[in-house]
Short mmCIF file of C-alpha atoms in Angstrom, two decimals:
data_model
loop_
_atom_site.label_atom_id
_atom_site.label_comp_id
_atom_site.label_asym_id
_atom_site.label_seq_id
_atom_site.Cartn_x
_atom_site.Cartn_y
_atom_site.Cartn_z
CA MET A 163 -11.11 6.17 -16.88
CA THR A 164 -10.37 3.46 -14.34
CA PRO A 165 -9.76 0.12 -16.10
CA ARG A 166 -12.26 -2.61 -15.39
CA ILE A 167 -11.19 -6.08 -14.39
CA ASP A 168 -11.70 -9.08 -16.63
CA ARG A 169 -14.03 -11.43 -14.76
CA ARG A 170 -13.74 -14.41 -17.09
CA HIS A 171 -12.35 -16.44 -14.20
CA ALA A 172 -15.02 -15.45 -11.68
CA ARG A 173 -17.43 -18.12 -10.57
CA ARG A 174 -21.10 -17.26 -10.84
CA LEU A 175 -22.33 -17.86 -7.32
CA ALA A 176 -21.06 -15.95 -4.32
CA LEU A 177 -19.68 -18.32 -1.70
CA PRO A 178 -19.14 -17.77 2.03
CA ILE A 179 -15.94 -16.20 3.30
CA LEU A 180 -13.83 -17.87 5.96
CA ALA A 181 -11.84 -15.25 7.89
CA VAL A 182 -9.00 -16.71 9.91
CA GLY A 183 -6.71 -14.78 12.22
CA GLY A 184 -3.46 -15.80 13.87
CA ILE A 185 -0.94 -18.00 12.10
CA ALA A 186 -2.96 -21.12 11.36
CA LEU A 187 -5.36 -21.27 8.44
CA ALA A 188 -8.39 -23.31 9.40
CA GLY A 189 -10.76 -25.10 7.06
CA CYS A 190 -8.24 -25.71 4.30
CA GLY A 191 -8.40 -29.45 4.20
CA GLY A 192 -11.52 -29.87 2.09
CA ASP A 193 -12.49 -27.45 -0.68
CA ASP A 194 -9.59 -26.60 -3.01
CA ASP A 195 -11.79 -24.39 -5.20
CA VAL A 196 -10.99 -21.27 -3.18
CA LEU A 197 -8.61 -18.30 -3.27
CA ARG A 198 -6.35 -18.17 -0.22
CA VAL A 199 -4.68 -14.94 0.81
CA TYR A 200 -1.98 -14.47 3.44
CA SER A 201 -2.17 -10.90 4.69
CA GLY A 202 0.12 -8.76 6.80
CA ARG A 203 -2.37 -5.94 6.26
CA HIS A 204 -5.16 -5.69 8.83
CA TYR A 205 -6.94 -2.40 8.08
CA GLY A 206 -10.28 -2.91 6.36
CA ILE A 207 -9.19 -6.11 4.69
CA GLU A 208 -12.21 -8.21 5.63
CA ALA A 209 -14.63 -5.72 4.05
CA ALA A 210 -12.59 -5.84 0.85
CA PHE A 211 -12.69 -9.64 0.75
CA GLU A 212 -16.44 -9.66 1.32
CA GLN A 213 -17.13 -7.21 -1.48
CA PHE A 214 -14.74 -9.03 -3.82
CA THR A 215 -16.67 -12.26 -3.31
CA GLU A 216 -20.00 -10.48 -3.80
CA GLU A 217 -18.84 -8.95 -7.09
CA THR A 218 -16.89 -11.86 -8.56
CA GLY A 219 -18.22 -15.01 -6.90
CA ILE A 220 -14.68 -16.06 -5.99
CA GLU A 221 -14.55 -17.49 -2.49
CA VAL A 222 -11.77 -16.18 -0.26
CA GLU A 223 -10.11 -17.67 2.79
CA PHE A 224 -7.57 -15.44 4.46
CA LEU A 225 -4.91 -15.59 7.11
CA THR A 226 -3.60 -12.50 8.88
CA GLY A 227 -0.43 -12.45 10.90
CA ASN A 228 3.07 -11.11 11.42
CA ASP A 229 4.81 -10.41 8.12
CA ALA A 230 8.05 -12.22 8.88
CA GLU A 231 6.12 -15.28 10.08
CA LEU A 232 3.87 -15.26 7.01
CA ARG A 233 6.86 -15.08 4.66
CA GLU A 234 8.58 -17.85 6.59
CA ARG A 235 5.45 -19.96 6.32
CA ILE A 236 5.13 -19.44 2.55
CA ALA A 237 8.79 -20.37 2.09
CA ALA A 238 8.48 -23.45 4.32
CA GLU A 239 5.35 -24.65 2.50
CA GLY A 240 7.18 -24.40 -0.82
CA ASP A 241 5.27 -25.79 -3.80
CA GLU A 242 2.56 -27.02 -1.41
CA THR A 243 1.81 -23.57 -0.04
CA LYS A 244 -1.77 -22.71 0.83
CA ALA A 245 -1.20 -19.09 -0.19
CA ASP A 246 -2.28 -17.88 -3.63
CA ALA A 247 -1.56 -14.23 -2.88
CA TYR A 248 0.42 -12.36 -0.27
CA ILE A 249 -0.52 -8.79 0.62
CA THR A 250 1.19 -6.60 3.17
CA VAL A 251 2.12 -3.11 4.28
CA ASP A 252 5.43 -1.34 3.58
CA ALA A 253 7.76 -1.57 0.63
CA GLY A 254 10.38 -3.24 2.81
CA ASN A 255 8.13 -6.24 3.41
CA LEU A 256 7.24 -6.46 -0.27
CA ALA A 257 10.89 -6.21 -1.30
CA ALA A 258 11.81 -8.94 1.20
CA ALA A 259 9.17 -11.27 -0.25
CA ALA A 260 10.47 -10.61 -3.75
CA GLU A 261 14.07 -11.17 -2.68
CA GLU A 262 13.08 -14.46 -1.03
CA GLY A 263 11.50 -15.69 -4.28
CA LEU A 264 7.94 -15.76 -2.92
CA PHE A 265 6.33 -13.91 -5.87
CA GLN A 266 5.88 -14.86 -9.50
CA PRO A 267 6.03 -12.20 -12.25
CA ILE A 268 2.69 -10.70 -13.23
CA GLU A 269 1.74 -9.64 -16.73
CA SER A 270 -1.36 -7.48 -16.50
CA GLU A 271 -2.40 -4.52 -18.60
CA VAL A 272 -4.98 -3.68 -15.92
CA LEU A 273 -2.38 -3.43 -13.15
CA SER A 274 0.26 -1.66 -15.21
CA SER A 275 -2.33 0.91 -16.34
CA ALA A 276 -3.89 1.41 -12.91
CA ILE A 277 -0.79 1.59 -10.68
CA PRO A 278 2.03 4.11 -11.27
CA ALA A 279 5.42 2.57 -11.97
CA GLU A 280 7.02 4.09 -8.86
CA LEU A 281 4.51 2.22 -6.69
CA SER A 282 5.25 -1.23 -8.12
CA ASP A 283 8.10 -3.65 -8.60
CA PRO A 284 9.96 -3.03 -11.87
CA ASP A 285 9.84 -6.75 -12.68
CA GLY A 286 6.11 -7.01 -11.98
CA LEU A 287 6.53 -9.11 -8.85
CA TRP A 288 4.25 -6.91 -6.74
CA TYR A 289 2.02 -3.88 -7.07
CA GLY A 290 1.19 -1.13 -4.59
CA LEU A 291 -2.50 -0.84 -3.76
CA THR A 292 -2.68 2.01 -1.24
CA VAL A 293 -0.37 4.90 -0.37
CA ARG A 294 0.55 6.25 3.04
CA ALA A 295 2.49 9.48 3.57
CA ARG A 296 4.88 9.79 6.53
CA THR A 297 5.10 13.42 7.49
CA ILE A 298 5.44 16.04 10.23
CA VAL A 299 2.62 16.63 12.75
CA TYR A 300 2.45 19.43 15.30
CA ASN A 301 0.42 21.01 18.08
CA PRO A 302 -0.73 24.48 16.92
CA ASP A 303 -0.99 25.61 20.57
CA GLU A 304 2.66 24.80 21.19
CA ILE A 305 4.37 26.08 18.05
CA ALA A 306 3.64 28.74 15.45
CA VAL A 307 3.36 27.69 11.82
CA ASP A 308 6.26 29.97 10.87
CA ASP A 309 8.51 28.18 13.37
CA LEU A 310 7.75 24.66 12.15
CA PRO A 311 10.42 22.39 10.72
CA THR A 312 9.74 21.80 7.04
CA SER A 313 11.90 18.73 6.40
CA TYR A 314 12.88 15.43 8.00
CA GLU A 315 16.50 16.54 7.90
CA GLU A 316 15.78 19.70 9.91
CA LEU A 317 14.62 17.57 12.85
CA ALA A 318 18.25 16.48 13.31
CA GLU A 319 19.36 20.04 14.15
CA PRO A 320 20.21 20.82 17.81
CA GLU A 321 17.35 23.32 18.17
CA TRP A 322 14.88 20.39 18.12
CA ASN A 323 16.40 18.65 21.12
CA ASP A 324 13.62 17.38 23.44
CA ARG A 325 10.93 18.90 21.20
CA VAL A 326 10.17 16.00 18.84
CA CYS A 327 8.62 12.51 19.10
CA MET A 328 9.51 9.75 16.64
CA ARG A 329 8.81 6.05 16.09
CA ASN A 330 11.10 3.29 17.33
CA ALA A 331 13.74 1.62 15.15
CA SER A 332 11.92 -1.72 14.91
CA ASN A 333 9.03 -0.14 13.02
CA VAL A 334 8.99 -0.78 9.26
CA TYR A 335 7.54 2.67 8.47
CA GLN A 336 10.43 4.40 10.20
CA GLN A 337 12.87 2.00 8.57
CA SER A 338 11.53 2.91 5.13
CA LEU A 339 11.85 6.63 5.88
CA VAL A 340 15.50 6.06 6.82
CA ALA A 341 15.99 3.91 3.71
CA SER A 342 14.77 6.85 1.60
CA LEU A 343 17.35 9.08 3.32
CA ILE A 344 20.07 6.58 2.39
CA GLU A 345 19.07 6.75 -1.26
CA HIS A 346 18.92 10.56 -1.26
CA HIS A 347 21.96 11.37 0.90
CA GLY A 348 24.13 8.27 0.82
CA TYR A 349 24.79 6.08 3.84
CA ASP A 350 27.09 8.51 5.65
CA GLY A 351 24.81 11.49 5.05
CA ALA A 352 21.77 9.58 6.29
CA LEU A 353 23.74 8.39 9.32
CA GLU A 354 24.44 11.99 10.32
CA PHE A 355 20.74 12.86 10.18
CA VAL A 356 19.63 9.79 12.12
CA GLU A 357 22.26 10.44 14.77
CA GLY A 358 20.68 13.87 15.15
CA TRP A 359 17.24 12.29 15.51
CA ALA A 360 18.58 9.92 18.15
CA ALA A 361 19.96 12.85 20.14
CA ASN A 362 16.81 14.96 19.84
CA ALA A 363 13.81 12.66 19.90
CA ASP A 364 11.63 10.97 22.44
CA ILE A 365 11.28 7.52 20.84
CA MET A 366 7.82 5.92 21.09
CA GLY A 367 6.35 2.51 20.31
CA ASN A 368 3.58 3.51 17.89
CA ASP A 369 2.19 6.42 15.89
CA VAL A 370 -0.90 6.79 18.09
CA LEU A 371 1.30 7.41 21.14
CA ILE A 372 3.17 10.08 19.18
CA LEU A 373 -0.06 11.83 18.23
CA GLU A 374 -1.34 11.70 21.80
CA ALA A 375 1.96 13.13 23.08
CA VAL A 376 1.78 15.98 20.57
CA ASN A 377 -1.88 16.60 21.44
CA ASP A 378 -1.00 16.72 25.16
CA GLY A 379 1.88 19.15 24.58
CA LEU A 380 4.58 16.65 25.54
CA CYS A 381 6.14 17.10 22.10
CA GLU A 382 5.83 20.13 19.85
CA VAL A 383 6.20 18.06 16.69
CA GLY A 384 6.25 14.41 15.63
CA VAL A 385 6.54 12.19 12.57
CA THR A 386 3.69 9.79 11.76
CA ASN A 387 1.76 8.25 8.91
CA HIS A 388 -0.99 10.63 7.82
CA TYR A 389 -3.90 8.23 8.26
CA TYR A 390 -3.36 7.84 12.00
CA LEU A 391 -4.18 11.52 12.37
CA ALA A 392 -7.21 11.21 10.09
CA ARG A 393 -8.49 8.38 12.29
CA GLU A 394 -8.07 10.58 15.37
CA TYR A 395 -10.28 13.18 13.66
CA ASP A 396 -12.92 10.48 13.21
CA GLU A 397 -13.00 10.06 16.98
CA ASN A 398 -12.58 13.73 17.85
CA PRO A 399 -12.82 16.44 15.16
CA ASP A 400 -11.23 18.89 17.63
CA PHE A 401 -8.13 16.75 18.22
CA ASP A 402 -5.42 19.39 18.64
CA VAL A 403 -2.87 18.13 16.13
CA GLU A 404 -2.30 19.18 12.53
CA LEU A 405 0.15 18.17 9.84
CA ILE A 406 2.35 19.75 7.22
CA TRP A 407 3.66 17.97 4.17
CA ALA A 408 7.40 17.54 4.64
CA ASN A 409 10.14 18.51 2.19
CA GLN A 410 7.94 20.53 -0.14
CA ASP A 411 10.88 22.74 -1.10
CA ASP A 412 12.90 19.85 -2.50
CA ARG A 413 12.10 16.17 -3.22
CA GLY A 414 8.68 15.95 -1.53
CA THR A 415 7.05 13.97 1.25
CA HIS A 416 8.06 10.34 1.74
CA VAL A 417 5.29 7.99 0.62
CA ASN A 418 5.08 4.26 1.24
CA VAL A 419 2.71 1.55 0.01
CA SER A 420 0.70 -1.44 0.97
CA GLY A 421 0.48 -3.94 -1.85
CA GLY A 422 0.65 -7.53 -2.92
CA GLY A 423 1.56 -10.17 -5.43
CA ILE A 424 0.83 -13.72 -6.58
CA THR A 425 2.82 -16.40 -4.79
CA THR A 426 5.31 -18.43 -6.81
CA HIS A 427 3.47 -21.71 -6.19
CA SER A 428 -0.10 -20.40 -6.23
CA SER A 429 -2.71 -23.07 -6.98
CA HIS A 430 -5.07 -20.43 -8.37
CA PRO A 431 -2.93 -17.80 -10.12
CA GLU A 432 -5.75 -16.71 -12.45
CA ASP A 433 -8.10 -15.99 -9.55
CA ALA A 434 -5.24 -14.31 -7.68
CA LEU A 435 -4.73 -12.02 -10.68
CA VAL A 436 -8.43 -11.17 -10.78
CA PHE A 437 -8.17 -10.38 -7.07
CA LEU A 438 -5.21 -8.00 -7.46
CA GLU A 439 -6.75 -6.32 -10.49
CA TRP A 440 -9.98 -5.77 -8.58
CA LEU A 441 -8.14 -4.27 -5.61
CA ALA A 442 -6.32 -1.90 -7.98
CA THR A 443 -9.53 -0.74 -9.70
CA ASP A 444 -13.08 -1.46 -8.52
CA GLY A 445 -11.92 -2.32 -5.00
CA GLN A 446 -9.85 0.79 -4.31
CA GLN A 447 -12.53 2.64 -2.40
CA VAL A 448 -13.39 -0.24 -0.09
CA LEU A 449 -9.69 -0.94 0.50
CA ILE A 450 -8.98 2.62 1.65
CA GLY A 451 -12.36 3.08 3.32
CA GLY A 452 -12.17 3.60 7.06
CA ASN A 453 -8.38 3.89 7.14
CA HIS A 454 -7.93 7.11 5.15
CA GLU A 455 -5.01 5.94 3.02
CA PHE A 456 -4.51 7.42 -0.43
CA PRO A 457 -5.55 5.22 -3.36
CA ALA A 458 -2.61 3.96 -5.39
CA ASN A 459 -4.72 4.30 -8.53
CA PRO A 460 -4.60 8.02 -9.47
CA ASP A 461 -8.02 7.79 -11.15
CA VAL A 462 -9.64 7.05 -7.78
CA PRO A 463 -10.34 10.13 -5.62
CA PRO A 464 -9.07 10.27 -2.03
CA ASP A 465 -11.64 10.47 0.73
CA GLU A 466 -13.14 13.75 1.91
CA VAL A 467 -11.26 13.88 5.22
CA LEU A 468 -7.94 14.01 3.41
CA VAL A 469 -9.15 16.65 1.00
CA GLU A 470 -10.73 18.85 3.67
CA ARG A 471 -8.30 18.48 6.58
CA PHE A 472 -4.93 17.91 4.93
CA GLY A 473 -5.09 18.95 1.28
CA VAL A 474 -4.01 16.44 -1.31
CA ASP A 475 -2.09 18.58 -3.80
CA PHE A 476 1.35 18.11 -2.29
CA VAL A 477 4.70 17.09 -3.75
CA ARG A 478 5.44 13.40 -3.19
CA ASP A 479 8.92 11.97 -3.18
CA PRO A 480 9.04 10.14 -6.54
CA LEU A 481 11.57 7.59 -5.27
CA GLN A 482 10.68 4.10 -6.50
CA ALA A 483 9.17 2.09 -3.65
CA SER A 484 11.20 -0.95 -4.69
CA VAL A 485 14.41 1.08 -4.27
CA PHE A 486 13.90 2.11 -0.66
CA GLY A 487 12.26 -1.25 0.05
CA ALA A 488 15.45 -3.02 -0.97
CA LEU A 489 17.47 -0.70 1.30
CA ASN A 490 15.60 -1.88 4.40
CA PRO A 491 18.51 -4.02 5.74
CA ASP A 492 20.86 -1.04 5.34
CA ALA A 493 18.38 1.18 7.18
CA VAL A 494 18.15 -1.25 10.09
CA ARG A 495 21.95 -1.40 10.31
CA LEU A 496 22.26 2.38 10.11
CA MET A 497 19.74 3.00 12.90
CA ASP A 498 21.62 0.61 15.15
CA GLU A 499 24.91 2.33 14.31
CA ALA A 500 23.35 5.73 15.03
CA GLY A 501 22.13 4.63 18.45
CA TYR A 502 18.55 5.22 17.37
CA GLY A 503 16.36 3.12 19.66
#
């Protein structure tokens, strides 16, 4: 059974939500009786905040922006920070925040019971809240299933020259995939694979462009996060791209997280804890709704699109998210060394 959050800290009356984009949080000068969240996550976050306030009565103000800028802002604000919680996408961003001392340790039976250990920081500094799989997509009109590559490593082989599309080196999702290769193969082994990718791949600026290129037959295969394809199906059920789960014959498909933690100098750490516990339990469905991510809480079912179009019983790489998150700087250096653009 999914654990329920303790709402002892929730105020009784629902209060209005102030949603603030960009890098300046408006309306913070007056009421201090409010939970403030800095968010590098943009998918469906406003709906989650609204429902959280409706269910708990805790007012939320939130700021969305670039992750590096948000972390820099939290650090610069120090013990006067406006942020009570920081949530973001990718284990590399979460590991960076932990390394920079932006999170305080969390002790929560609700979170430790709801979120698997491999999706959280071993010291309780942050917890994963949703899961995204980065895997191989293909155009069934361009390549037969029996001829598909089945692993990330196979895409480095010469036979895939000019047949594959991949994401650019500045993207955190691609960096985390490379970081996982470093952990599994060592730096030199991962370098060899990424050099192969650099030689073979058409490098693109986002996952949607990759999917469109595969759909149009410009690439036979690509590597993207699974939910981008699910969102294409929302727009066009006949979109001519399918996926396979990578590396099913060995360690499993690379999975990443979005997640969050309580800031070191939070003014409302108890409300921030209620917030994270709610997102990990009662709020899982609204958090994944519309974006087709997998819930981090294994007691929460994935949405029907994933079940029907992709299948959800696949082997996941069990590598601790904090491990490949911490390897992000090495991954960035390796991709530069490999000439991967």
